[in-house]
mmCIF file with all atom_site columns, C-alpha atoms in Angstrom:
data_model
loop_
_atom_site.group_PDB
_atom_site.id
_atom_site.type_symbol
_atom_site.label_atom_id
_atom_site.label_alt_id
_atom_site.label_comp_id
_atom_site.label_asym_id
_atom_site.label_entity_id
_atom_site.label_seq_id
_atom_site.pdbx_PDB_ins_code
_atom_site.Cartn_x
_atom_site.Cartn_y
_atom_site.Cartn_z
_atom_site.occupancy
_atom_site.B_iso_or_equiv
_atom_site.pdbx_formal_charge
_atom_site.auth_seq_id
_atom_site.auth_comp_id
_atom_site.auth_asym_id
_atom_site.auth_atom_id
_atom_site.pdbx_PDB_model_num
ATOM 1   C CA . UNK A 1 1   ? -39.220 -6.859  69.050 1.00 89.00 ? 1   UNK A CA 1
ATOM 2   C CA . UNK A 1 2   ? -42.937 -6.923  69.826 1.00 93.00 ? 2   UNK A CA 1
ATOM 3   C CA . UNK A 1 3   ? -44.845 -3.638  69.377 1.00 95.00 ? 3   UNK A CA 1
ATOM 4   C CA . UNK A 1 4   ? -48.494 -2.854  70.167 1.00 96.00 ? 4   UNK A CA 1
ATOM 5   C CA . UNK A 1 5   ? -50.322 -0.008  68.407 1.00 96.00 ? 5   UNK A CA 1
ATOM 6   C CA . UNK A 1 6   ? -53.483 1.368   70.044 1.00 96.00 ? 6   UNK A CA 1
ATOM 7   C CA . UNK A 1 7   ? -55.512 3.791   67.915 1.00 95.00 ? 7   UNK A CA 1
ATOM 8   C CA . UNK A 1 8   ? -59.200 3.836   67.000 1.00 92.00 ? 8   UNK A CA 1
ATOM 9   C CA . UNK A 1 9   ? -58.782 5.408   63.540 1.00 92.00 ? 9   UNK A CA 1
ATOM 10  C CA . UNK A 1 10  ? -58.215 2.582   61.007 1.00 92.00 ? 10  UNK A CA 1
ATOM 11  C CA . UNK A 1 11  ? -56.525 4.766   58.393 1.00 91.00 ? 11  UNK A CA 1
ATOM 12  C CA . UNK A 1 12  ? -54.089 6.343   60.810 1.00 91.00 ? 12  UNK A CA 1
ATOM 13  C CA . UNK A 1 13  ? -53.473 3.014   62.529 1.00 92.00 ? 13  UNK A CA 1
ATOM 14  C CA . UNK A 1 14  ? -52.568 1.564   59.132 1.00 92.00 ? 14  UNK A CA 1
ATOM 15  C CA . UNK A 1 15  ? -50.247 4.483   58.358 1.00 90.00 ? 15  UNK A CA 1
ATOM 16  C CA . UNK A 1 16  ? -48.638 4.198   61.782 1.00 91.00 ? 16  UNK A CA 1
ATOM 17  C CA . UNK A 1 17  ? -48.144 0.474   61.305 1.00 92.00 ? 17  UNK A CA 1
ATOM 18  C CA . UNK A 1 18  ? -46.429 1.086   57.984 1.00 91.00 ? 18  UNK A CA 1
ATOM 19  C CA . UNK A 1 19  ? -44.148 3.717   59.514 1.00 90.00 ? 19  UNK A CA 1
ATOM 20  C CA . UNK A 1 20  ? -43.192 1.390   62.369 1.00 92.00 ? 20  UNK A CA 1
ATOM 21  C CA . UNK A 1 21  ? -42.472 -1.426  59.914 1.00 91.00 ? 21  UNK A CA 1
ATOM 22  C CA . UNK A 1 22  ? -40.115 0.878   58.048 1.00 89.00 ? 22  UNK A CA 1
ATOM 23  C CA . UNK A 1 23  ? -38.376 1.778   61.294 1.00 87.00 ? 23  UNK A CA 1
ATOM 24  C CA . UNK A 1 24  ? -38.221 -1.807  62.590 1.00 90.00 ? 24  UNK A CA 1
ATOM 25  C CA . UNK A 1 25  ? -38.699 -4.270  59.707 1.00 91.00 ? 25  UNK A CA 1
ATOM 26  C CA . UNK A 1 26  ? -38.224 -7.329  61.933 1.00 91.00 ? 26  UNK A CA 1
ATOM 27  C CA . UNK A 1 27  ? -40.721 -6.266  64.599 1.00 92.00 ? 27  UNK A CA 1
ATOM 28  C CA . UNK A 1 28  ? -43.940 -8.155  65.276 1.00 94.00 ? 28  UNK A CA 1
ATOM 29  C CA . UNK A 1 29  ? -46.840 -5.702  65.309 1.00 94.00 ? 29  UNK A CA 1
ATOM 30  C CA . UNK A 1 30  ? -50.212 -6.018  67.001 1.00 94.00 ? 30  UNK A CA 1
ATOM 31  C CA . UNK A 1 31  ? -53.079 -3.552  66.699 1.00 94.00 ? 31  UNK A CA 1
ATOM 32  C CA . UNK A 1 32  ? -56.174 -2.663  68.666 1.00 95.00 ? 32  UNK A CA 1
ATOM 33  C CA . UNK A 1 33  ? -58.676 0.196   68.651 1.00 94.00 ? 33  UNK A CA 1
ATOM 34  C CA . UNK A 1 34  ? -59.575 0.464   72.327 1.00 92.00 ? 34  UNK A CA 1
ATOM 35  C CA . UNK A 1 35  ? -58.398 0.251   75.919 1.00 90.00 ? 35  UNK A CA 1
ATOM 36  C CA . UNK A 1 36  ? -60.434 -2.944  76.309 1.00 89.00 ? 36  UNK A CA 1
ATOM 37  C CA . UNK A 1 37  ? -58.597 -4.453  73.347 1.00 92.00 ? 37  UNK A CA 1
ATOM 38  C CA . UNK A 1 38  ? -55.294 -3.272  74.810 1.00 92.00 ? 38  UNK A CA 1
ATOM 39  C CA . UNK A 1 39  ? -55.866 -5.111  78.084 1.00 87.00 ? 39  UNK A CA 1
ATOM 40  C CA . UNK A 1 40  ? -57.151 -8.181  76.262 1.00 90.00 ? 40  UNK A CA 1
ATOM 41  C CA . UNK A 1 41  ? -53.923 -8.404  74.266 1.00 93.00 ? 41  UNK A CA 1
ATOM 42  C CA . UNK A 1 42  ? -51.804 -7.791  77.356 1.00 91.00 ? 42  UNK A CA 1
ATOM 43  C CA . UNK A 1 43  ? -53.661 -10.554 79.220 1.00 88.00 ? 43  UNK A CA 1
ATOM 44  C CA . UNK A 1 44  ? -53.337 -13.110 76.426 1.00 89.00 ? 44  UNK A CA 1
ATOM 45  C CA . UNK A 1 45  ? -49.864 -12.464 75.049 1.00 87.00 ? 45  UNK A CA 1
ATOM 46  C CA . UNK A 1 46  ? -46.363 -11.795 76.403 1.00 88.00 ? 46  UNK A CA 1
ATOM 47  C CA . UNK A 1 47  ? -45.796 -8.203  77.453 1.00 89.00 ? 47  UNK A CA 1
ATOM 48  C CA . UNK A 1 48  ? -44.735 -6.162  74.389 1.00 93.00 ? 48  UNK A CA 1
ATOM 49  C CA . UNK A 1 49  ? -41.474 -4.273  74.156 1.00 94.00 ? 49  UNK A CA 1
ATOM 50  C CA . UNK A 1 50  ? -43.236 -1.023  73.301 1.00 95.00 ? 50  UNK A CA 1
ATOM 51  C CA . UNK A 1 51  ? -46.737 0.485   73.100 1.00 96.00 ? 51  UNK A CA 1
ATOM 52  C CA . UNK A 1 52  ? -47.777 3.345   70.817 1.00 96.00 ? 52  UNK A CA 1
ATOM 53  C CA . UNK A 1 53  ? -50.878 4.810   72.417 1.00 96.00 ? 53  UNK A CA 1
ATOM 54  C CA . UNK A 1 54  ? -53.415 7.315   71.112 1.00 94.00 ? 54  UNK A CA 1
ATOM 55  C CA . UNK A 1 55  ? -54.961 9.505   73.818 1.00 90.00 ? 55  UNK A CA 1
ATOM 56  C CA . UNK A 1 56  ? -58.375 9.917   72.149 1.00 88.00 ? 56  UNK A CA 1
ATOM 57  C CA . UNK A 1 57  ? -59.777 6.412   72.551 1.00 90.00 ? 57  UNK A CA 1
ATOM 58  C CA . UNK A 1 58  ? -63.512 5.679   72.772 1.00 86.00 ? 58  UNK A CA 1
ATOM 59  C CA . UNK A 1 59  ? -63.233 3.952   76.168 1.00 86.00 ? 59  UNK A CA 1
ATOM 60  C CA . UNK A 1 60  ? -60.800 6.358   77.827 1.00 86.00 ? 60  UNK A CA 1
ATOM 61  C CA . UNK A 1 61  ? -60.872 9.884   79.178 1.00 83.00 ? 61  UNK A CA 1
ATOM 62  C CA . UNK A 1 62  ? -57.894 12.101  78.479 1.00 86.00 ? 62  UNK A CA 1
ATOM 63  C CA . UNK A 1 63  ? -54.783 10.701  80.124 1.00 90.00 ? 63  UNK A CA 1
ATOM 64  C CA . UNK A 1 64  ? -56.680 7.971   81.992 1.00 87.00 ? 64  UNK A CA 1
ATOM 65  C CA . UNK A 1 65  ? -55.596 5.101   79.726 1.00 89.00 ? 65  UNK A CA 1
ATOM 66  C CA . UNK A 1 66  ? -51.950 6.170   79.912 1.00 91.00 ? 66  UNK A CA 1
ATOM 67  C CA . UNK A 1 67  ? -52.070 6.493   83.693 1.00 87.00 ? 67  UNK A CA 1
ATOM 68  C CA . UNK A 1 68  ? -53.709 3.107   84.186 1.00 84.00 ? 68  UNK A CA 1
ATOM 69  C CA . UNK A 1 69  ? -51.436 1.356   81.698 1.00 88.00 ? 69  UNK A CA 1
ATOM 70  C CA . UNK A 1 70  ? -48.289 2.722   83.331 1.00 87.00 ? 70  UNK A CA 1
ATOM 71  C CA . UNK A 1 71  ? -49.548 1.583   86.736 1.00 81.00 ? 71  UNK A CA 1
ATOM 72  C CA . UNK A 1 72  ? -50.373 -1.955  85.598 1.00 82.00 ? 72  UNK A CA 1
ATOM 73  C CA . UNK A 1 73  ? -47.187 -2.343  83.549 1.00 87.00 ? 73  UNK A CA 1
ATOM 74  C CA . UNK A 1 74  ? -44.583 0.033   85.021 1.00 86.00 ? 74  UNK A CA 1
ATOM 75  C CA . UNK A 1 75  ? -41.705 -1.411  82.983 1.00 89.00 ? 75  UNK A CA 1
ATOM 76  C CA . UNK A 1 76  ? -43.557 -1.136  79.662 1.00 92.00 ? 76  UNK A CA 1
ATOM 77  C CA . UNK A 1 77  ? -42.322 1.810   77.526 1.00 95.00 ? 77  UNK A CA 1
ATOM 78  C CA . UNK A 1 78  ? -45.164 3.922   76.136 1.00 96.00 ? 78  UNK A CA 1
ATOM 79  C CA . UNK A 1 79  ? -45.066 6.421   73.277 1.00 96.00 ? 79  UNK A CA 1
ATOM 80  C CA . UNK A 1 80  ? -48.074 8.712   72.996 1.00 96.00 ? 80  UNK A CA 1
ATOM 81  C CA . UNK A 1 81  ? -49.295 9.456   69.475 1.00 94.00 ? 81  UNK A CA 1
ATOM 82  C CA . UNK A 1 82  ? -51.865 12.246  69.414 1.00 92.00 ? 82  UNK A CA 1
ATOM 83  C CA . UNK A 1 83  ? -53.448 14.948  67.279 1.00 91.00 ? 83  UNK A CA 1
ATOM 84  C CA . UNK A 1 84  ? -52.847 17.409  70.115 1.00 91.00 ? 84  UNK A CA 1
ATOM 85  C CA . UNK A 1 85  ? -49.708 19.472  69.607 1.00 89.00 ? 85  UNK A CA 1
ATOM 86  C CA . UNK A 1 86  ? -49.782 21.775  72.649 1.00 88.00 ? 86  UNK A CA 1
ATOM 87  C CA . UNK A 1 87  ? -46.571 21.712  74.665 1.00 86.00 ? 87  UNK A CA 1
ATOM 88  C CA . UNK A 1 88  ? -48.613 21.590  77.883 1.00 85.00 ? 88  UNK A CA 1
ATOM 89  C CA . UNK A 1 89  ? -50.231 18.313  76.819 1.00 89.00 ? 89  UNK A CA 1
ATOM 90  C CA . UNK A 1 90  ? -46.850 16.879  75.855 1.00 90.00 ? 90  UNK A CA 1
ATOM 91  C CA . UNK A 1 91  ? -45.548 17.866  79.279 1.00 87.00 ? 91  UNK A CA 1
ATOM 92  C CA . UNK A 1 92  ? -48.482 16.245  81.035 1.00 88.00 ? 92  UNK A CA 1
ATOM 93  C CA . UNK A 1 93  ? -48.076 13.049  78.966 1.00 90.00 ? 93  UNK A CA 1
ATOM 94  C CA . UNK A 1 94  ? -44.445 12.714  80.031 1.00 90.00 ? 94  UNK A CA 1
ATOM 95  C CA . UNK A 1 95  ? -45.399 13.509  83.619 1.00 86.00 ? 95  UNK A CA 1
ATOM 96  C CA . UNK A 1 96  ? -47.855 10.608  83.529 1.00 87.00 ? 96  UNK A CA 1
ATOM 97  C CA . UNK A 1 97  ? -45.209 8.181   82.350 1.00 89.00 ? 97  UNK A CA 1
ATOM 98  C CA . UNK A 1 98  ? -44.950 8.438   78.561 1.00 94.00 ? 98  UNK A CA 1
ATOM 99  C CA . UNK A 1 99  ? -41.380 8.317   77.278 1.00 94.00 ? 99  UNK A CA 1
ATOM 100 C CA . UNK A 1 100 ? -42.091 10.082  73.979 1.00 95.00 ? 100 UNK A CA 1
ATOM 101 C CA . UNK A 1 101 ? -44.809 12.138  72.301 1.00 95.00 ? 101 UNK A CA 1
ATOM 102 C CA . UNK A 1 102 ? -45.423 12.067  68.549 1.00 94.00 ? 102 UNK A CA 1
ATOM 103 C CA . UNK A 1 103 ? -47.952 14.513  67.020 1.00 93.00 ? 103 UNK A CA 1
ATOM 104 C CA . UNK A 1 104 ? -50.049 12.878  64.317 1.00 90.00 ? 104 UNK A CA 1
ATOM 105 C CA . UNK A 1 105 ? -48.887 15.573  61.904 1.00 90.00 ? 105 UNK A CA 1
ATOM 106 C CA . UNK A 1 106 ? -45.253 14.493  62.322 1.00 89.00 ? 106 UNK A CA 1
ATOM 107 C CA . UNK A 1 107 ? -43.331 12.947  59.390 1.00 88.00 ? 107 UNK A CA 1
ATOM 108 C CA . UNK A 1 108 ? -42.568 9.199   59.461 1.00 86.00 ? 108 UNK A CA 1
ATOM 109 C CA . UNK A 1 109 ? -38.939 9.914   60.346 1.00 89.00 ? 109 UNK A CA 1
ATOM 110 C CA . UNK A 1 110 ? -40.080 11.270  63.698 1.00 91.00 ? 110 UNK A CA 1
ATOM 111 C CA . UNK A 1 111 ? -41.680 7.918   64.481 1.00 90.00 ? 111 UNK A CA 1
ATOM 112 C CA . UNK A 1 112 ? -38.372 6.210   63.844 1.00 91.00 ? 112 UNK A CA 1
ATOM 113 C CA . UNK A 1 113 ? -36.504 8.816   65.901 1.00 93.00 ? 113 UNK A CA 1
ATOM 114 C CA . UNK A 1 114 ? -38.906 8.470   68.832 1.00 93.00 ? 114 UNK A CA 1
ATOM 115 C CA . UNK A 1 115 ? -38.800 4.667   68.816 1.00 93.00 ? 115 UNK A CA 1
ATOM 116 C CA . UNK A 1 116 ? -35.021 4.572   68.664 1.00 92.00 ? 116 UNK A CA 1
ATOM 117 C CA . UNK A 1 117 ? -34.737 7.096   71.500 1.00 93.00 ? 117 UNK A CA 1
ATOM 118 C CA . UNK A 1 118 ? -37.170 5.207   73.740 1.00 94.00 ? 118 UNK A CA 1
ATOM 119 C CA . UNK A 1 119 ? -35.527 1.847   73.079 1.00 90.00 ? 119 UNK A CA 1
ATOM 120 C CA . UNK A 1 120 ? -32.247 3.490   74.068 1.00 92.00 ? 120 UNK A CA 1
ATOM 121 C CA . UNK A 1 121 ? -33.785 4.527   77.392 1.00 91.00 ? 121 UNK A CA 1
ATOM 122 C CA . UNK A 1 122 ? -34.283 8.185   76.505 1.00 92.00 ? 122 UNK A CA 1
ATOM 123 C CA . UNK A 1 123 ? -37.281 10.491  76.265 1.00 92.00 ? 123 UNK A CA 1
ATOM 124 C CA . UNK A 1 124 ? -38.214 12.173  73.001 1.00 94.00 ? 124 UNK A CA 1
ATOM 125 C CA . UNK A 1 125 ? -40.253 15.160  71.851 1.00 92.00 ? 125 UNK A CA 1
ATOM 126 C CA . UNK A 1 126 ? -40.563 16.459  68.264 1.00 88.00 ? 126 UNK A CA 1
ATOM 127 C CA . UNK A 1 127 ? -38.618 19.661  68.887 1.00 77.00 ? 127 UNK A CA 1
ATOM 128 C CA . UNK A 1 128 ? -35.485 20.051  71.052 1.00 67.00 ? 128 UNK A CA 1
ATOM 129 C CA . UNK A 1 129 ? -36.877 23.371  72.265 1.00 65.00 ? 129 UNK A CA 1
ATOM 130 C CA . UNK A 1 130 ? -39.927 21.508  73.563 1.00 65.00 ? 130 UNK A CA 1
ATOM 131 C CA . UNK A 1 131 ? -37.652 19.239  75.570 1.00 61.00 ? 131 UNK A CA 1
ATOM 132 C CA . UNK A 1 132 ? -36.116 22.330  77.137 1.00 56.00 ? 132 UNK A CA 1
ATOM 133 C CA . UNK A 1 133 ? -39.536 23.864  77.762 1.00 54.00 ? 133 UNK A CA 1
ATOM 134 C CA . UNK A 1 134 ? -40.867 20.713  79.399 1.00 56.00 ? 134 UNK A CA 1
ATOM 135 C CA . UNK A 1 135 ? -37.760 20.489  81.587 1.00 52.00 ? 135 UNK A CA 1
ATOM 136 C CA . UNK A 1 136 ? -37.963 24.102  82.751 1.00 51.00 ? 136 UNK A CA 1
ATOM 137 C CA . UNK A 1 137 ? -41.703 24.655  83.150 1.00 50.00 ? 137 UNK A CA 1
ATOM 138 C CA . UNK A 1 138 ? -44.035 22.807  85.475 1.00 52.00 ? 138 UNK A CA 1
ATOM 139 C CA . UNK A 1 139 ? -47.758 22.698  84.803 1.00 53.00 ? 139 UNK A CA 1
ATOM 140 C CA . UNK A 1 140 ? -49.860 24.050  87.721 1.00 51.00 ? 140 UNK A CA 1
ATOM 141 C CA . UNK A 1 141 ? -52.152 21.018  87.389 1.00 55.00 ? 141 UNK A CA 1
ATOM 142 C CA . UNK A 1 142 ? -49.282 18.584  87.964 1.00 53.00 ? 142 UNK A CA 1
ATOM 143 C CA . UNK A 1 143 ? -49.674 17.995  91.716 1.00 55.00 ? 143 UNK A CA 1
ATOM 144 C CA . UNK A 1 144 ? -53.456 17.595  91.513 1.00 62.00 ? 144 UNK A CA 1
ATOM 145 C CA . UNK A 1 145 ? -53.161 15.230  88.566 1.00 73.00 ? 145 UNK A CA 1
ATOM 146 C CA . UNK A 1 146 ? -50.478 13.191  90.314 1.00 72.00 ? 146 UNK A CA 1
ATOM 147 C CA . UNK A 1 147 ? -52.811 12.648  93.280 1.00 76.00 ? 147 UNK A CA 1
ATOM 148 C CA . UNK A 1 148 ? -55.670 11.625  90.998 1.00 79.00 ? 148 UNK A CA 1
ATOM 149 C CA . UNK A 1 149 ? -53.363 9.353   88.997 1.00 77.00 ? 149 UNK A CA 1
ATOM 150 C CA . UNK A 1 150 ? -52.361 7.528   92.170 1.00 80.00 ? 150 UNK A CA 1
ATOM 151 C CA . UNK A 1 151 ? -56.007 6.804   92.940 1.00 84.00 ? 151 UNK A CA 1
ATOM 152 C CA . UNK A 1 152 ? -56.779 5.786   89.367 1.00 83.00 ? 152 UNK A CA 1
ATOM 153 C CA . UNK A 1 153 ? -53.826 3.412   89.317 1.00 80.00 ? 153 UNK A CA 1
ATOM 154 C CA . UNK A 1 154 ? -55.378 1.363   92.107 1.00 86.00 ? 154 UNK A CA 1
ATOM 155 C CA . UNK A 1 155 ? -58.308 0.292   89.909 1.00 89.00 ? 155 UNK A CA 1
ATOM 156 C CA . UNK A 1 156 ? -58.348 -3.146  88.325 1.00 89.00 ? 156 UNK A CA 1
ATOM 157 C CA . UNK A 1 157 ? -58.764 -3.254  84.496 1.00 86.00 ? 157 UNK A CA 1
ATOM 158 C CA . UNK A 1 158 ? -62.443 -4.178  84.921 1.00 90.00 ? 158 UNK A CA 1
ATOM 159 C CA . UNK A 1 159 ? -63.022 -1.372  87.420 1.00 92.00 ? 159 UNK A CA 1
ATOM 160 C CA . UNK A 1 160 ? -61.334 1.015   84.994 1.00 89.00 ? 160 UNK A CA 1
ATOM 161 C CA . UNK A 1 161 ? -63.758 -0.056  82.233 1.00 88.00 ? 161 UNK A CA 1
ATOM 162 C CA . UNK A 1 162 ? -66.699 0.449   84.575 1.00 93.00 ? 162 UNK A CA 1
ATOM 163 C CA . UNK A 1 163 ? -65.468 3.921   85.523 1.00 92.00 ? 163 UNK A CA 1
ATOM 164 C CA . UNK A 1 164 ? -65.191 4.904   81.853 1.00 89.00 ? 164 UNK A CA 1
ATOM 165 C CA . UNK A 1 165 ? -68.762 3.728   81.312 1.00 91.00 ? 165 UNK A CA 1
ATOM 166 C CA . UNK A 1 166 ? -69.916 5.702   84.335 1.00 92.00 ? 166 UNK A CA 1
ATOM 167 C CA . UNK A 1 167 ? -68.295 8.735   82.730 1.00 87.00 ? 167 UNK A CA 1
ATOM 168 C CA . UNK A 1 168 ? -70.394 8.067   79.614 1.00 86.00 ? 168 UNK A CA 1
ATOM 169 C CA . UNK A 1 169 ? -73.540 8.229   81.754 1.00 89.00 ? 169 UNK A CA 1
ATOM 170 C CA . UNK A 1 170 ? -74.451 4.534   81.529 1.00 92.00 ? 170 UNK A CA 1
ATOM 171 C CA . UNK A 1 171 ? -76.603 2.954   84.226 1.00 93.00 ? 171 UNK A CA 1
ATOM 172 C CA . UNK A 1 172 ? -75.484 -0.099  86.204 1.00 95.00 ? 172 UNK A CA 1
ATOM 173 C CA . UNK A 1 173 ? -77.795 -2.402  84.236 1.00 94.00 ? 173 UNK A CA 1
ATOM 174 C CA . UNK A 1 174 ? -76.465 -1.032  80.933 1.00 95.00 ? 174 UNK A CA 1
ATOM 175 C CA . UNK A 1 175 ? -72.865 -1.586  82.049 1.00 94.00 ? 175 UNK A CA 1
ATOM 176 C CA . UNK A 1 176 ? -73.742 -5.092  83.241 1.00 95.00 ? 176 UNK A CA 1
ATOM 177 C CA . UNK A 1 177 ? -75.288 -5.912  79.862 1.00 94.00 ? 177 UNK A CA 1
ATOM 178 C CA . UNK A 1 178 ? -72.279 -4.562  77.958 1.00 92.00 ? 178 UNK A CA 1
ATOM 179 C CA . UNK A 1 179 ? -69.777 -6.462  80.093 1.00 92.00 ? 179 UNK A CA 1
ATOM 180 C CA . UNK A 1 180 ? -71.963 -9.580  80.281 1.00 94.00 ? 180 UNK A CA 1
ATOM 181 C CA . UNK A 1 181 ? -71.972 -9.719  84.064 1.00 95.00 ? 181 UNK A CA 1
ATOM 182 C CA . UNK A 1 182 ? -74.630 -9.354  86.740 1.00 95.00 ? 182 UNK A CA 1
ATOM 183 C CA . UNK A 1 183 ? -75.855 -5.994  87.959 1.00 94.00 ? 183 UNK A CA 1
ATOM 184 C CA . UNK A 1 184 ? -74.754 -7.014  91.467 1.00 95.00 ? 184 UNK A CA 1
ATOM 185 C CA . UNK A 1 185 ? -71.202 -7.399  90.155 1.00 96.00 ? 185 UNK A CA 1
ATOM 186 C CA . UNK A 1 186 ? -71.309 -3.889  88.698 1.00 95.00 ? 186 UNK A CA 1
ATOM 187 C CA . UNK A 1 187 ? -72.624 -2.487  91.973 1.00 95.00 ? 187 UNK A CA 1
ATOM 188 C CA . UNK A 1 188 ? -69.686 -4.104  93.765 1.00 96.00 ? 188 UNK A CA 1
ATOM 189 C CA . UNK A 1 189 ? -67.284 -2.590  91.231 1.00 96.00 ? 189 UNK A CA 1
ATOM 190 C CA . UNK A 1 190 ? -68.887 0.840   91.628 1.00 96.00 ? 190 UNK A CA 1
ATOM 191 C CA . UNK A 1 191 ? -68.565 0.653   95.412 1.00 95.00 ? 191 UNK A CA 1
ATOM 192 C CA . UNK A 1 192 ? -64.888 -0.273  95.083 1.00 95.00 ? 192 UNK A CA 1
ATOM 193 C CA . UNK A 1 193 ? -64.336 2.536   92.554 1.00 94.00 ? 193 UNK A CA 1
ATOM 194 C CA . UNK A 1 194 ? -65.851 5.131   94.886 1.00 95.00 ? 194 UNK A CA 1
ATOM 195 C CA . UNK A 1 195 ? -63.641 3.909   97.749 1.00 94.00 ? 195 UNK A CA 1
ATOM 196 C CA . UNK A 1 196 ? -60.440 3.901   95.690 1.00 92.00 ? 196 UNK A CA 1
ATOM 197 C CA . UNK A 1 197 ? -61.225 7.236   94.032 1.00 89.00 ? 197 UNK A CA 1
ATOM 198 C CA . UNK A 1 198 ? -62.166 8.725   97.435 1.00 91.00 ? 198 UNK A CA 1
ATOM 199 C CA . UNK A 1 199 ? -65.538 9.974   96.206 1.00 92.00 ? 199 UNK A CA 1
ATOM 200 C CA . UNK A 1 200 ? -69.099 9.520   97.399 1.00 93.00 ? 200 UNK A CA 1
ATOM 201 C CA . UNK A 1 201 ? -71.092 9.209   94.194 1.00 93.00 ? 201 UNK A CA 1
ATOM 202 C CA . UNK A 1 202 ? -71.051 9.031   90.391 1.00 91.00 ? 202 UNK A CA 1
ATOM 203 C CA . UNK A 1 203 ? -71.014 12.785  89.915 1.00 91.00 ? 203 UNK A CA 1
ATOM 204 C CA . UNK A 1 204 ? -67.934 13.212  92.108 1.00 90.00 ? 204 UNK A CA 1
ATOM 205 C CA . UNK A 1 205 ? -66.196 10.326  90.321 1.00 90.00 ? 205 UNK A CA 1
ATOM 206 C CA . UNK A 1 206 ? -66.818 11.840  86.894 1.00 87.00 ? 206 UNK A CA 1
ATOM 207 C CA . UNK A 1 207 ? -65.770 15.305  88.049 1.00 86.00 ? 207 UNK A CA 1
ATOM 208 C CA . UNK A 1 208 ? -62.546 13.904  89.523 1.00 84.00 ? 208 UNK A CA 1
ATOM 209 C CA . UNK A 1 209 ? -61.819 12.048  86.293 1.00 83.00 ? 209 UNK A CA 1
ATOM 210 C CA . UNK A 1 210 ? -62.315 15.293  84.375 1.00 80.00 ? 210 UNK A CA 1
ATOM 211 C CA . UNK A 1 211 ? -58.981 16.576  85.724 1.00 79.00 ? 211 UNK A CA 1
ATOM 212 C CA . UNK A 1 212 ? -57.285 14.223  83.256 1.00 81.00 ? 212 UNK A CA 1
ATOM 213 C CA . UNK A 1 213 ? -59.112 15.636  80.250 1.00 82.00 ? 213 UNK A CA 1
ATOM 214 C CA . UNK A 1 214 ? -56.972 16.987  77.429 1.00 71.00 ? 214 UNK A CA 1
ATOM 215 C CA . UNK A 1 215 ? -58.845 20.203  76.712 1.00 65.00 ? 215 UNK A CA 1
ATOM 216 C CA . UNK A 1 216 ? -58.035 22.992  79.219 1.00 47.00 ? 216 UNK A CA 1
ATOM 217 C CA . UNK A 1 217 ? -61.607 24.267  79.079 1.00 37.00 ? 217 UNK A CA 1
ATOM 218 C CA . UNK A 1 218 ? -62.818 21.019  80.627 1.00 36.00 ? 218 UNK A CA 1
ATOM 219 C CA . UNK A 1 219 ? -60.394 21.020  83.520 1.00 30.00 ? 219 UNK A CA 1
#
């Protein structure tokens, strides 16, 4: 069993690692703090059996990392681990391909329960009533987010990184410096991003991406 943990908080990542080790003592664990690190591990090592993914990563925007990961690796089971406990966010996470959702306030036993459920091919939420709520209530943003997710899924990992940097307000030359490529390469990526996202400029791209934010006030 090979498990990848993606969380940018060292203390929580350590606690999560310990909880997973208790649940699966024989598992091989790998850790990273960013989406870039996630893709680097996935490129260099065999595909893991399971990913535990935080939503609030420094190089992601809301559900964007989950959406892109599920598109690139559709057979890879993903469990979201997040400080957000709203049922609407749990519902949206499952709609975007997560198989389980663990609030960061949950006891270690919930981590074990979620992992066992996912490995058995089931979905898992911390409260059975939440499962019922998610099954019976659709979020009004679902259709719009599904359309955006389809466009986002078409981006390559490098284009995804560039889009996240555009969302941070970085200029092409700043992105080129960070990624150690030419500015012409970044311009080509930006052009491809606009085409795939069906937008005309940076502002439209960032506004479209905002639909995947976690906080309702930003939607």
